[in-house]
Amino acid sequence: MPRPLRVLMVEDSEYDATLITDRLERGGFHVLSARVDTEGGMREKLNAGDWDIVLSDYTMPCFHGLAALEVLKQSGKNIPFIIVSGTIGEDIAVEAIQKGAQDYILKHNLAKLPAAIDRSMKEMQDRIARKRAEDAVRESEERFRMMADATPVMIWLSDTDGQCNYFNKTWLNFTGRPMEAEINMGWAENVHPEDLSECIDTYLLNLSQQQPFRMEYRLRRWDGQYRWILDEGTPRFTADREFAGYIGSAVDITEQKETEIHLKYAKELAETTSRKKSEFLAVMSHELRTPLNAIMGYSEMLSMGYGGSLTPKQKHYLHNVIVSSHHLLELVNDILDVAQIESGHIRLIHERIVLDMFFEDLLKLVEEQARQSRVTIDLRIEPGLDVIEADPNRLRQIFMNLLTNAIKFNRPGGRVEIRMYYSDDRQWIICKVMDTGIGIPEEQMPNLFTEFHQVDSSFTRKQEGIGLGLALVKNLVKVHGGSIRAESTVDKGTTFTFQLPAQIPLHQQTSQPALAAVSTD
């Protein structure tokens, strides 16, 4: 089927315009065009409609190609521009390309025009996408700096070579020095001479191993007084697990170091710092979720037809936006959960959970995923195990992560089994999630529960995620007072086993006549 192409032709010859149109239609396009040969005409047509491409002759009685290119640039529209001329010198062609033209085609060689248009339109789309990505990164960096400058904690960043390239206002206000004096290794000039060697050695050693560190040293304040600093550095990694440098936070701990008399004050200071960190985390959560909610909301409205009818391609693109937005929101929530657990700010709300009702609701959430993957889910609970005491929302997170992984990395016609039973001494409730999927290589098992770790295989790399799910599961099980382990055989499947304290007295438990079995096809 011919592809629609809206062409604005800057051409004084109607005959040549007809030849160009014929060549494009034979090249697979359905051409909708307008022809102009003056500056005023071109400006009028640019303002009157949306165009996919501008094709311009170079030499015309009242106009010329470079002037047409300038008119397009002044319009601010991102439309590819190709010169189509009978004769054009190499120097003029180079000048046109340098000024923004995507290509030039000679009229006696119009067979190359369809391919040149495809290439130019793709290059323009790539350029627009790249600019949007760069703008997003720049906006993200600006937002980070605004939030970092608002926190009372001294924050710094380094590159992959360990050279510091950013200090927030709190740091600069503390030292009383400008950014230019602190960047690279300039900050070391403020360190007490007696602490400098150990400070630098600690930093460089951990840099070479790309691992977290914490160190204490005396740092000269703006008034010349040395203050004890607790400095913690955390390695940063890209989505591809490439080392990107460090992010560090430093707080003044002089009172804790110098005297026990100020211990109470030091504790309050630490609590204030912790609260501010939590506020910083909450602000970051809001800043990330607000634009995400807008993206998701407007995308849903567009998909429902509020903005008018959509082409199948537009619906496909919009569907990708919606799915990606939901996925990104899940990643944000996972990151914030992990951060809350690590900072000790997560609070469990223990309740008595009726397991039949819990799993009835839980399996509905994965029913569609299992159906599409043609995976069967089987649930079996030991007789007498009716109730468990835990945080229901967090327990749901644990099972959802394990179940979605078990389905996602299974194979069509595969099986997922859930088993729950008491340990022999009845002090623990054992939970197993077993699948018949692709399994996990033995060398990957030690890092399975590490944050941002993903199993390195061609299949798993096709799946979404940044490697937080199992780390989150491990931490949630741990805060419940339990533990988790995994066993796996490649091409045979994986079993995750976790245990939780059995806190419900035996006399409060009811019995069941047989193993409960629930299957979802």
XYZ file of C-alpha atoms in Angstrom, residues 239-492:
254
model
C 21.312 0.903 33.024
C 23.961 -1.294 31.353
C 25.780 -1.689 34.691
C 28.637 0.518 33.525
C 30.375 2.398 36.349
C 29.439 6.089 36.178
C 31.279 7.496 39.194
C 30.228 8.206 42.783
C 27.516 10.122 44.586
C 28.520 11.077 48.096
C 26.899 12.630 51.148
C 28.772 14.209 54.028
C 27.578 15.368 57.447
C 29.317 17.182 60.266
C 29.887 14.769 63.204
C 32.228 16.958 65.272
C 30.086 16.795 68.388
C 29.913 12.975 68.333
C 33.667 12.709 67.885
C 34.796 15.233 70.460
C 32.703 14.671 73.590
C 29.999 12.503 75.078
C 28.415 15.584 76.631
C 26.991 16.502 73.238
C 25.734 12.974 72.493
C 22.086 13.971 72.820
C 22.570 16.891 70.456
C 24.408 14.665 68.011
C 21.522 12.194 68.065
C 19.034 14.970 67.311
C 21.269 16.153 64.499
C 21.355 12.663 63.024
C 17.576 12.370 63.323
C 17.146 15.749 61.640
C 19.486 14.700 58.860
C 17.594 11.431 58.483
C 14.297 13.290 58.350
C 15.654 15.666 55.744
C 16.869 12.707 53.714
C 13.375 11.251 53.910
C 11.932 14.603 52.837
C 14.432 14.666 49.989
C 13.289 11.175 48.997
C 9.630 12.224 49.192
C 10.299 15.279 47.027
C 12.113 13.136 44.473
C 9.209 10.675 44.512
C 6.751 13.519 43.873
C 8.917 15.049 41.149
C 9.147 11.720 39.359
C 5.527 10.644 39.812
C 3.922 13.970 38.843
C 5.137 13.993 35.214
C 4.581 10.242 35.001
C 0.948 10.606 36.078
C 0.477 13.353 33.492
C 2.016 11.178 30.764
C -0.154 8.218 31.747
C -3.334 10.300 32.099
C -3.058 12.126 28.800
C -1.991 8.931 27.021
C -5.087 7.136 28.335
C -7.253 10.063 27.188
C -5.719 9.946 23.705
C -6.222 6.171 23.526
C -9.910 6.686 24.406
C -10.323 9.078 21.492
C -10.521 12.403 23.307
C -8.024 13.946 20.915
C -9.644 12.518 17.797
C -9.345 9.273 15.888
C -5.944 7.577 15.673
C -4.287 5.582 12.934
C -3.275 1.972 13.734
C 0.381 3.065 13.885
C -0.478 5.907 16.283
C -2.468 3.497 18.461
C 0.530 1.140 18.502
C 2.899 3.943 19.483
C 0.455 5.193 22.147
C 0.102 1.696 23.549
C 3.909 1.523 23.896
C 3.890 4.884 25.724
C 1.218 3.673 28.170
C 2.922 0.323 28.836
C 6.319 1.990 29.269
C 4.852 4.606 31.627
C 3.281 1.951 33.848
C 6.537 0.013 33.821
C 8.532 3.123 34.738
C 6.137 3.881 37.605
C 6.644 0.343 38.912
C 10.422 0.841 38.739
C 10.141 4.155 40.640
C 8.055 2.460 43.337
C 10.559 -0.419 43.600
C 13.494 1.989 43.908
C 11.724 3.974 46.627
C 10.805 0.783 48.504
C 14.425 -0.393 48.453
C 15.621 3.039 49.605
C 13.087 3.058 52.454
C 14.149 -0.386 53.609
C 17.843 0.503 53.524
C 17.233 3.735 55.444
C 15.143 1.904 58.057
C 12.011 3.958 57.331
C 9.771 1.097 56.236
C 7.026 0.198 58.726
C 5.255 -3.161 58.683
C 1.598 -3.423 59.655
C 1.102 -6.984 60.881
C -2.355 -8.456 60.389
C -3.908 -11.893 60.527
C -4.143 -12.931 56.870
C -6.645 -15.620 55.813
C -4.652 -17.492 53.186
C -7.597 -18.734 51.070
C -8.854 -15.172 50.540
C -5.304 -13.819 50.131
C -4.410 -16.216 47.320
C -7.817 -15.912 45.667
C -7.154 -12.176 45.201
C -3.466 -12.670 44.395
C -3.966 -15.206 41.615
C -6.450 -12.912 39.891
C -3.645 -10.369 39.478
C -1.455 -12.804 37.518
C -4.235 -14.744 35.839
C -4.022 -12.833 32.542
C -0.219 -12.986 32.400
C -0.361 -16.742 33.010
C -3.057 -17.202 30.366
C -1.109 -15.295 27.724
C 2.059 -17.251 28.546
C 0.103 -20.536 28.658
C 1.442 -21.285 32.129
C -0.508 -23.247 34.766
C -0.408 -22.135 38.411
C -0.980 -24.690 41.171
C -1.412 -23.729 44.850
C -1.191 -26.219 47.721
C -1.373 -25.305 51.410
C -0.757 -27.717 54.293
C -3.956 -28.697 56.177
C -4.311 -26.576 59.302
C -2.360 -23.644 57.876
C -5.260 -21.218 57.527
C -3.862 -17.954 58.845
C -0.510 -16.195 58.801
C 0.556 -13.034 60.581
C 2.354 -10.562 58.296
C 1.979 -7.248 56.487
C -0.557 -8.137 53.729
C 0.639 -5.510 51.258
C 4.292 -6.485 51.643
C 3.475 -10.211 51.528
C 1.584 -9.537 48.284
C 4.693 -7.757 46.921
C 6.839 -10.783 47.764
C 4.559 -13.254 46.021
C 3.840 -10.961 43.050
C 7.552 -10.537 42.309
C 8.207 -14.270 42.562
C 5.104 -15.271 40.581
C 5.560 -12.767 37.752
C 9.189 -13.875 37.386
C 8.158 -17.537 37.437
C 5.633 -16.891 34.649
C 7.817 -14.512 32.652
C 10.825 -16.838 32.555
C 8.770 -19.985 31.999
C 8.002 -21.626 28.680
C 4.626 -22.156 26.943
C 2.841 -25.064 28.592
C 4.993 -24.655 31.692
C 3.936 -24.883 35.324
C 4.277 -22.762 38.452
C 3.710 -24.377 41.851
C 3.138 -22.607 45.169
C 3.619 -24.634 48.356
C 3.069 -23.502 51.968
C 3.642 -25.680 55.034
C 5.027 -25.659 58.569
C 8.632 -26.507 59.376
C 9.213 -29.670 61.397
C 9.423 -27.706 64.672
C 6.390 -25.583 63.613
C 8.354 -22.414 64.377
C 8.402 -21.341 60.731
C 6.063 -21.218 57.772
C 7.858 -22.401 54.634
C 6.794 -20.906 51.286
C 7.988 -22.281 47.945
C 7.487 -20.870 44.434
C 8.652 -23.379 41.814
C 8.673 -23.089 38.026
C 9.607 -25.233 35.052
C 11.303 -22.374 33.206
C 14.695 -21.674 31.714
C 16.587 -21.805 34.998
C 19.510 -19.698 36.181
C 23.200 -20.406 35.422
C 25.187 -21.480 38.474
C 27.633 -18.582 38.184
C 24.749 -16.095 38.429
C 23.309 -17.492 41.671
C 25.572 -15.602 44.165
C 24.370 -12.238 42.804
C 20.724 -13.191 42.391
C 19.440 -10.998 45.225
C 21.810 -8.100 44.528
C 20.219 -4.767 43.655
C 20.230 -3.921 39.928
C 21.533 -7.396 39.055
C 19.973 -9.195 36.103
C 20.743 -12.690 34.928
C 22.930 -12.278 31.837
C 21.332 -14.243 29.013
C 19.787 -13.472 25.660
C 16.318 -14.416 26.923
C 16.338 -12.467 30.173
C 17.771 -9.369 28.514
C 14.604 -9.248 26.401
C 12.486 -8.968 29.547
C 11.734 -5.671 31.247
C 13.222 -4.693 34.599
C 16.321 -3.237 36.184
C 17.061 -6.002 38.654
C 15.329 -4.696 41.810
C 12.548 -7.283 42.206
C 14.493 -10.067 43.952
C 16.497 -7.594 46.042
C 13.198 -6.124 47.215
C 11.821 -9.598 47.964
C 14.867 -10.478 50.035
C 14.640 -7.246 52.048
C 10.879 -7.598 52.634
C 11.323 -11.185 53.836
C 14.184 -10.037 56.055
C 12.192 -7.237 57.740
C 9.511 -9.835 58.482
C 12.171 -11.776 60.403
C 12.621 -14.447 57.741
C 15.096 -15.545 55.090
C 15.044 -16.648 51.449
C 17.143 -18.882 49.198
C 17.036 -20.047 45.595
C 17.859 -23.285 43.788
C 17.967 -23.622 40.023
C 18.932 -25.913 37.181
C 19.332 -24.571 33.669
C 16.499 -25.687 31.330
C 14.669 -27.373 34.225
